[in-house]
Short mmCIF file of C-alpha atoms in Angstrom, two decimals:
data_model
loop_
_atom_site.label_atom_id
_atom_site.label_comp_id
_atom_site.label_asym_id
_atom_site.label_seq_id
_atom_site.Cartn_x
_atom_site.Cartn_y
_atom_site.Cartn_z
CA MET A 12 112.42 68.15 102.90
CA LYS A 13 112.47 64.48 103.95
CA PHE A 14 115.74 64.04 105.84
CA CYS A 15 117.66 66.02 108.47
CA SER A 16 120.53 67.98 106.91
CA ASN A 17 122.38 67.76 110.24
CA CYS A 18 122.26 63.98 110.95
CA GLY A 19 120.56 62.32 107.94
CA ALA A 20 117.61 60.84 109.91
CA PRO A 21 114.01 61.30 108.66
CA VAL A 22 112.20 64.54 109.56
CA THR A 23 108.58 64.92 110.59
CA LEU A 24 106.30 67.92 110.20
CA ARG A 25 105.11 69.24 113.58
CA ILE A 26 104.70 72.43 115.61
CA PRO A 27 107.67 72.82 117.98
CA PRO A 28 106.97 73.96 121.59
CA GLY A 29 106.46 77.73 121.72
CA ASP A 30 106.02 77.93 117.94
CA SER A 31 102.80 78.40 115.99
CA LEU A 32 103.60 76.83 112.61
CA PRO A 33 104.50 73.27 111.54
CA ARG A 34 108.24 72.84 110.92
CA HIS A 35 110.41 70.01 109.67
CA VAL A 36 111.78 68.53 112.92
CA CYS A 37 114.39 65.73 113.03
CA THR A 38 113.15 62.50 114.61
CA ASN A 39 116.71 61.72 115.79
CA CYS A 40 118.63 64.89 116.76
CA GLY A 41 115.65 67.23 117.19
CA SER A 42 117.01 69.90 114.79
CA ILE A 43 114.29 72.27 113.59
CA HIS A 44 114.61 73.15 109.90
CA TYR A 45 112.94 76.48 109.16
CA GLN A 46 112.04 77.41 105.60
CA ASN A 47 111.92 81.10 104.76
CA PRO A 48 111.26 83.34 101.77
CA LYS A 49 114.02 84.02 99.27
CA ILE A 50 115.09 87.40 97.95
CA VAL A 51 115.43 88.05 94.21
CA VAL A 52 117.62 91.08 93.46
CA GLY A 53 117.74 92.91 90.16
CA ALA A 54 118.47 96.15 88.36
CA VAL A 55 117.03 98.55 85.78
CA PRO A 56 120.27 99.31 83.88
CA GLU A 57 119.94 102.73 82.20
CA TRP A 58 121.84 104.16 79.22
CA GLU A 59 120.58 107.60 78.26
CA GLU A 60 116.90 107.10 77.29
CA ARG A 61 117.15 103.34 77.04
CA ILE A 62 117.11 100.45 79.49
CA LEU A 63 118.67 97.02 79.21
CA LEU A 64 116.62 93.82 79.08
CA CYS A 65 117.66 90.16 78.83
CA ARG A 66 115.84 87.41 76.95
CA ARG A 67 115.79 84.29 79.12
CA ALA A 68 117.70 81.17 78.00
CA ILE A 69 116.30 79.13 80.93
CA GLU A 70 112.99 78.06 82.41
CA PRO A 71 110.71 79.34 83.73
CA ARG A 72 109.72 81.68 80.89
CA HIS A 73 112.37 80.66 78.38
CA GLY A 74 112.41 83.19 75.52
CA PHE A 75 110.68 85.96 77.48
CA TRP A 76 112.28 89.29 78.37
CA THR A 77 113.27 90.38 81.86
CA LEU A 78 115.48 92.75 83.80
CA PRO A 79 118.73 91.18 85.03
CA ALA A 80 117.75 89.59 88.36
CA GLY A 81 118.27 86.44 90.39
CA PHE A 82 118.51 84.92 93.85
CA MET A 83 120.48 86.96 96.37
CA GLU A 84 123.54 85.07 97.68
CA ASN A 85 124.81 84.80 101.24
CA ALA A 86 127.47 87.35 102.28
CA GLU A 87 126.41 90.03 99.80
CA THR A 88 124.18 93.09 100.11
CA THR A 89 121.04 93.58 98.02
CA ALA A 90 122.85 96.22 95.93
CA GLU A 91 125.89 93.97 95.42
CA GLY A 92 123.53 91.18 94.36
CA ALA A 93 121.85 93.45 91.80
CA ALA A 94 125.24 94.35 90.30
CA ARG A 95 126.36 90.69 90.29
CA GLU A 96 123.21 89.51 88.52
CA THR A 97 123.60 92.25 85.91
CA LEU A 98 127.17 91.11 85.28
CA GLU A 99 126.20 87.42 85.12
CA GLU A 100 123.12 87.74 82.91
CA ALA A 101 124.08 90.70 80.72
CA CYS A 102 127.89 90.79 81.07
CA ALA A 103 127.31 94.45 81.98
CA ARG A 104 128.94 96.64 84.60
CA VAL A 105 126.67 99.07 86.44
CA GLU A 106 126.81 101.67 89.15
CA VAL A 107 123.89 100.72 91.38
CA GLY A 108 121.67 103.65 92.39
CA ASP A 109 118.58 103.92 94.57
CA LEU A 110 116.36 101.04 95.54
CA PHE A 111 113.35 101.32 93.25
CA THR A 112 110.81 98.53 93.90
CA LEU A 113 110.16 95.88 96.56
CA ILE A 114 107.41 93.50 95.47
CA ASN A 115 106.16 90.52 97.47
CA VAL A 116 105.30 87.25 95.75
CA PRO A 117 103.96 85.34 98.76
CA HIS A 118 102.53 82.34 96.90
CA ILE A 119 106.06 81.34 95.85
CA ASN A 120 107.80 82.65 98.99
CA GLN A 121 109.80 85.37 97.25
CA VAL A 122 110.48 89.08 97.66
CA HIS A 123 111.71 90.88 94.53
CA ILE A 124 113.96 93.90 95.10
CA VAL A 125 115.02 96.04 92.12
CA TYR A 126 117.47 98.95 91.99
CA ARG A 127 117.96 101.65 89.42
CA ALA A 128 121.44 101.37 87.94
CA ARG A 129 123.63 103.24 85.46
CA LEU A 130 125.34 101.22 82.73
CA LEU A 131 129.04 102.11 82.77
CA ASP A 132 129.69 101.24 79.10
CA LEU A 133 128.09 99.55 76.11
CA ASP A 134 130.24 96.43 76.36
CA PHE A 135 127.44 93.98 77.23
CA GLY A 136 126.12 90.69 75.87
CA PRO A 137 124.25 87.54 76.83
CA GLY A 138 125.50 85.61 79.88
CA GLU A 139 124.89 81.86 80.22
CA GLU A 140 121.25 82.31 81.23
CA SER A 141 120.37 84.80 78.47
CA LEU A 142 119.64 84.32 74.75
CA GLU A 143 120.17 88.00 73.96
CA VAL A 144 120.55 91.32 75.70
CA ALA A 145 119.45 94.65 74.25
CA LEU A 146 118.72 98.29 75.05
CA PHE A 147 115.10 99.40 74.65
CA GLU A 148 113.40 102.75 74.40
CA GLU A 149 110.05 102.91 76.15
CA LYS A 150 108.09 102.65 72.87
CA ASP A 151 109.90 99.40 72.00
CA ILE A 152 109.46 97.54 75.33
CA PRO A 153 108.01 94.08 74.49
CA TRP A 154 105.19 94.38 77.07
CA ASP A 155 103.48 91.18 75.95
CA ASP A 156 106.68 89.19 76.26
CA ILE A 157 107.87 90.23 79.72
CA ALA A 158 108.70 87.13 81.77
CA PHE A 159 107.33 88.08 85.20
CA ARG A 160 104.66 90.39 86.62
CA THR A 161 107.08 91.89 89.17
CA ILE A 162 109.24 92.99 86.24
CA SER A 163 106.28 94.48 84.32
CA MET A 164 105.24 96.37 87.46
CA THR A 165 108.77 97.67 87.96
CA LEU A 166 109.01 98.81 84.33
CA ARG A 167 105.63 100.58 84.49
CA HIS A 168 106.69 102.43 87.66
CA TYR A 169 109.98 103.29 85.99
CA PHE A 170 108.49 104.94 82.92
CA GLU A 171 105.73 106.67 84.92
CA ASP A 172 108.30 108.14 87.33
CA ARG A 173 110.56 109.16 84.46
CA ARG A 174 107.72 111.06 82.82
CA LYS A 175 107.05 112.82 86.17
CA GLY A 176 110.74 113.72 86.33
CA SER A 177 111.15 112.15 89.76
CA PHE A 178 111.87 108.58 90.78
CA GLY A 179 110.24 107.25 93.96
CA PHE A 180 110.34 103.96 95.82
CA HIS A 181 107.46 101.56 95.21
CA THR A 182 106.21 98.55 97.11
CA GLY A 183 103.53 96.06 96.24
CA SER A 184 102.64 92.43 95.93
CA VAL A 185 101.32 90.11 93.25
CA PRO A 186 98.60 87.51 93.82
CA PRO A 187 98.72 83.93 92.54
CA ILE A 188 97.75 83.38 88.90
CA ALA A 189 96.56 80.31 87.07
CA GLU A 190 100.02 79.48 85.73
CA PRO A 191 102.04 78.19 88.69
CA HIS A 192 105.57 79.30 89.56
CA LEU A 193 105.57 82.46 87.47
CA PRO A 194 106.50 85.41 89.69
CA MET B 422 124.64 71.05 106.21
CA LYS B 423 126.03 67.51 106.20
CA PHE B 424 123.26 65.38 104.68
CA CYS B 425 120.89 65.67 101.72
CA SER B 426 117.42 66.75 102.83
CA ASN B 427 115.98 64.95 99.81
CA CYS B 428 117.55 61.46 100.16
CA GLY B 429 119.56 61.46 103.41
CA ALA B 430 122.96 60.73 101.77
CA PRO B 431 126.06 62.82 102.63
CA VAL B 432 126.55 66.10 100.78
CA THR B 433 129.84 67.51 99.49
CA LEU B 434 130.79 71.14 98.91
CA ARG B 435 131.57 71.83 95.24
CA ILE B 436 130.87 74.25 92.41
CA PRO B 437 128.10 72.83 90.17
CA PRO B 438 128.51 73.11 86.36
CA GLY B 439 127.56 76.60 85.18
CA ASP B 440 127.70 78.00 88.72
CA SER B 441 130.39 80.16 90.29
CA LEU B 442 130.07 79.39 94.01
CA PRO B 443 130.51 76.19 96.05
CA ARG B 444 127.19 74.56 96.97
CA HIS B 445 126.17 71.59 99.08
CA VAL B 446 125.63 68.87 96.44
CA CYS B 447 124.28 65.40 97.26
CA THR B 448 126.72 62.54 96.56
CA ASN B 449 123.79 60.20 95.83
CA CYS B 450 120.88 62.02 94.12
CA GLY B 451 122.77 65.11 92.91
CA SER B 452 120.40 67.61 94.56
CA ILE B 453 121.96 71.06 94.90
CA HIS B 454 121.12 72.73 98.22
CA TYR B 455 121.36 76.52 97.93
CA GLN B 456 121.66 78.65 101.04
CA ASN B 457 120.34 82.20 100.83
CA PRO B 458 119.94 85.27 103.05
CA LYS B 459 116.99 85.51 105.39
CA ILE B 460 114.65 88.46 105.81
CA VAL B 461 113.91 89.94 109.22
CA VAL B 462 110.69 92.00 109.23
CA GLY B 463 109.70 94.49 111.91
CA ALA B 464 107.71 97.58 112.77
CA VAL B 465 107.99 100.95 114.50
CA PRO B 466 104.60 100.94 116.28
CA GLU B 467 103.53 104.55 116.94
CA TRP B 468 101.08 105.90 119.52
CA GLU B 469 100.89 109.70 119.43
CA GLU B 470 104.42 110.91 120.28
CA ARG B 471 105.60 107.56 121.59
CA ILE B 472 106.86 104.34 120.03
CA LEU B 473 106.69 100.79 121.31
CA LEU B 474 109.79 98.77 122.22
CA CYS B 475 110.18 95.20 123.53
CA ARG B 476 112.81 93.96 125.99
CA ARG B 477 114.15 90.63 124.78
CA ALA B 478 113.49 87.47 126.81
CA ILE B 479 115.69 85.39 124.47
CA GLU B 480 119.25 85.27 123.17
CA PRO B 481 120.96 86.90 121.42
CA ARG B 482 120.82 90.12 123.43
CA HIS B 483 118.62 88.91 126.28
CA GLY B 484 117.48 91.91 128.34
CA PHE B 485 118.14 94.48 125.59
CA TRP B 486 115.46 96.58 123.91
CA THR B 487 114.33 96.22 120.31
CA LEU B 488 111.51 96.94 117.92
CA PRO B 489 109.15 94.00 117.36
CA ALA B 490 110.85 92.04 114.54
CA GLY B 491 111.66 88.50 113.50
CA PHE B 492 112.20 86.12 110.61
CA MET B 493 109.76 86.47 107.74
CA GLU B 494 107.71 83.30 107.17
CA ASN B 495 106.83 81.60 103.89
CA ALA B 496 103.47 82.56 102.34
CA GLU B 497 103.29 86.02 103.91
CA THR B 498 104.22 89.49 102.65
CA THR B 499 106.82 91.67 104.34
CA ALA B 500 104.04 93.91 105.72
CA GLU B 501 102.06 90.92 106.99
CA GLY B 502 105.22 89.62 108.67
CA ALA B 503 105.79 92.97 110.40
CA ALA B 504 102.24 92.91 111.78
CA ARG B 505 102.56 89.26 112.85
CA GLU B 506 105.83 89.87 114.72
CA THR B 507 104.29 92.88 116.48
CA LEU B 508 101.39 90.69 117.59
CA GLU B 509 103.67 87.83 118.71
CA GLU B 510 106.27 89.89 120.58
CA ALA B 511 104.15 92.74 121.93
CA CYS B 512 100.61 91.30 121.75
CA ALA B 513 99.81 94.50 119.85
CA ARG B 514 97.64 95.11 116.82
CA VAL B 515 98.92 97.60 114.25
CA GLU B 516 97.96 99.10 110.94
CA VAL B 517 101.14 98.75 108.90
CA GLY B 518 102.15 101.90 107.00
CA ASP B 519 105.03 102.71 104.67
CA LEU B 520 108.22 100.73 104.40
CA PHE B 521 110.78 102.74 106.36
CA THR B 522 114.23 101.03 106.38
CA LEU B 523 115.96 98.21 104.52
CA ILE B 524 119.33 97.43 106.07
CA ASN B 525 121.72 94.72 104.91
CA VAL B 526 123.65 92.62 107.41
CA PRO B 527 125.77 90.59 104.97
CA HIS B 528 128.13 88.99 107.53
CA ILE B 529 125.17 87.07 109.00
CA ASN B 530 123.24 86.72 105.72
CA GLN B 531 120.27 88.84 106.74
CA VAL B 532 118.27 91.76 105.36
CA HIS B 533 116.29 93.75 107.93
CA ILE B 534 113.11 95.42 106.67
CA VAL B 535 111.16 97.74 109.00
CA TYR B 536 107.78 99.43 108.45
CA ARG B 537 106.17 102.34 110.20
CA ALA B 538 102.98 101.19 111.90
CA ARG B 539 100.10 102.69 113.88
CA LEU B 540 99.12 101.02 117.15
CA LEU B 541 95.37 100.42 117.07
CA ASP B 542 94.89 100.43 120.87
CA LEU B 543 96.84 100.34 124.13
CA ASP B 544 96.04 96.71 124.85
CA PHE B 545 99.61 95.35 124.52
CA GLY B 546 102.00 93.34 126.67
CA PRO B 547 104.95 90.95 126.53
CA GLY B 548 104.69 87.95 124.22
CA GLU B 549 106.69 84.77 124.88
CA GLU B 550 109.94 86.25 123.57
CA SER B 551 109.67 89.55 125.50
CA LEU B 552 110.31 90.42 129.16
CA GLU B 553 108.40 93.68 128.95
CA VAL B 554 106.89 96.01 126.36
CA ALA B 555 106.59 99.77 126.76
CA LEU B 556 105.93 103.04 124.96
CA PHE B 557 108.84 105.51 124.85
CA GLU B 558 109.13 109.18 124.09
CA GLU B 559 112.28 110.09 122.16
CA LYS B 560 114.00 111.49 125.26
CA ASP B 561 113.51 108.19 127.10
CA ILE B 562 114.79 105.78 124.42
CA PRO B 563 117.39 103.49 126.07
CA TRP B 564 120.02 104.12 123.37
CA ASP B 565 122.76 102.21 125.23
CA ASP B 566 120.55 99.18 125.66
CA ILE B 567 119.27 98.70 122.11
CA ALA B 568 119.77 95.09 121.05
CA PHE B 569 120.88 95.50 117.42
CA ARG B 570 122.55 98.15 115.27
CA THR B 571 119.91 97.87 112.54
CA ILE B 572 117.33 98.84 115.17
CA SER B 573 119.38 101.80 116.44
CA MET B 574 119.81 103.00 112.84
CA THR B 575 116.10 102.68 112.21
CA LEU B 576 115.24 104.59 115.40
CA ARG B 577 117.71 107.38 114.56
CA HIS B 578 116.21 107.76 111.07
CA TYR B 579 112.75 107.74 112.62
CA PHE B 580 113.34 110.62 115.03
CA GLU B 581 115.35 112.61 112.46
CA ASP B 582 112.56 112.29 109.91
CA ARG B 583 109.91 113.16 112.49
CA ARG B 584 111.77 116.35 113.37
CA LYS B 585 111.90 117.21 109.66
CA GLY B 586 108.16 116.60 109.44
CA SER B 587 108.55 114.11 106.60
CA PHE B 588 109.28 110.38 106.66
CA GLY B 589 111.46 108.96 103.90
CA PHE B 590 112.71 105.49 103.02
CA HIS B 591 116.23 104.62 104.10
CA THR B 592 118.63 101.90 103.03
CA GLY B 593 122.01 100.96 104.41
CA SER B 594 124.17 98.16 105.65
CA VAL B 595 126.11 97.34 108.80
CA PRO B 596 129.62 95.90 108.79
CA PRO B 597 130.81 93.04 111.03
CA ILE B 598 131.70 93.93 114.59
CA ALA B 599 133.90 92.19 117.15
CA GLU B 600 130.94 90.49 118.83
CA PRO B 601 129.72 87.80 116.42
CA HIS B 602 126.08 87.18 115.49
CA LEU B 603 124.76 90.55 116.64
CA PRO B 604 122.88 92.17 113.77
#
């Protein structure tokens, strides 16, 4: 951030009175521009013993597999966001179930929130950001080609819980890795 | 948002190619400025049979009681944010426990995330944003003077679960009310 989104004047980085962290503060109108973490919402769409994955048509991680997920929008709930992303990326309609994982990714200022979801029909296909969309049994999950660690963690919890016969709610966080910007 | 934070030129509201929602797009450099929900993180600090509440010294809801909570910062986890807010608002040190509630407030673009937490000592007091801080037994909770509905919901779940002898994880959302901007 270089300019004030309120008046267009340059901003400077300083700690406002009563605050403890540097913020972008406008040199003209004094507006303080806070920057906060973003939420990524997604779903594990289930159809009998299989779950739906999307192969990414965009960077980062073009060509790798992921659950349908993306940035939560204003004016929606986390569950609505999970259903919307599933529709956009997999052209699939789901009934969203319980919240399943919440995983922090502090080095890129994100929190990933994934719900279990029930596919309503088999009428799905790649959205604009997907190369292909397919249902996978556990034995066929492309573990080495999963796009993001938060998704691998969510899938591992999913199959472990399914074997136990009882789905829980799981939280965690992932540390930075050598490759930047990969959640 | 009226001006581009990247180059200072005016922005216009339009739907970018491949997108489905209007965004603030710069008329000069083409930067797209997304606006996304913010996360509020908080804690239910426990000391034996009592929990800690703060009376707000700031608007909105000056003078009303709340759990220590505030906007999550970049580069921290949700649990770290809950501990930080408890330190800032109640000058109290906690060991953060399980995630307890996640409540959507879509009409103000917020998601409220509250953890259970164990107070480490009784050395607490009002931070800059609190008028006073106190421990309450269930029978003394000032239900009519709780600042926000997400906090009332969290407190109700807390005492219900405690009576049951088992704490769960609860999700929900609150609809708009007549008074604007009150989560």
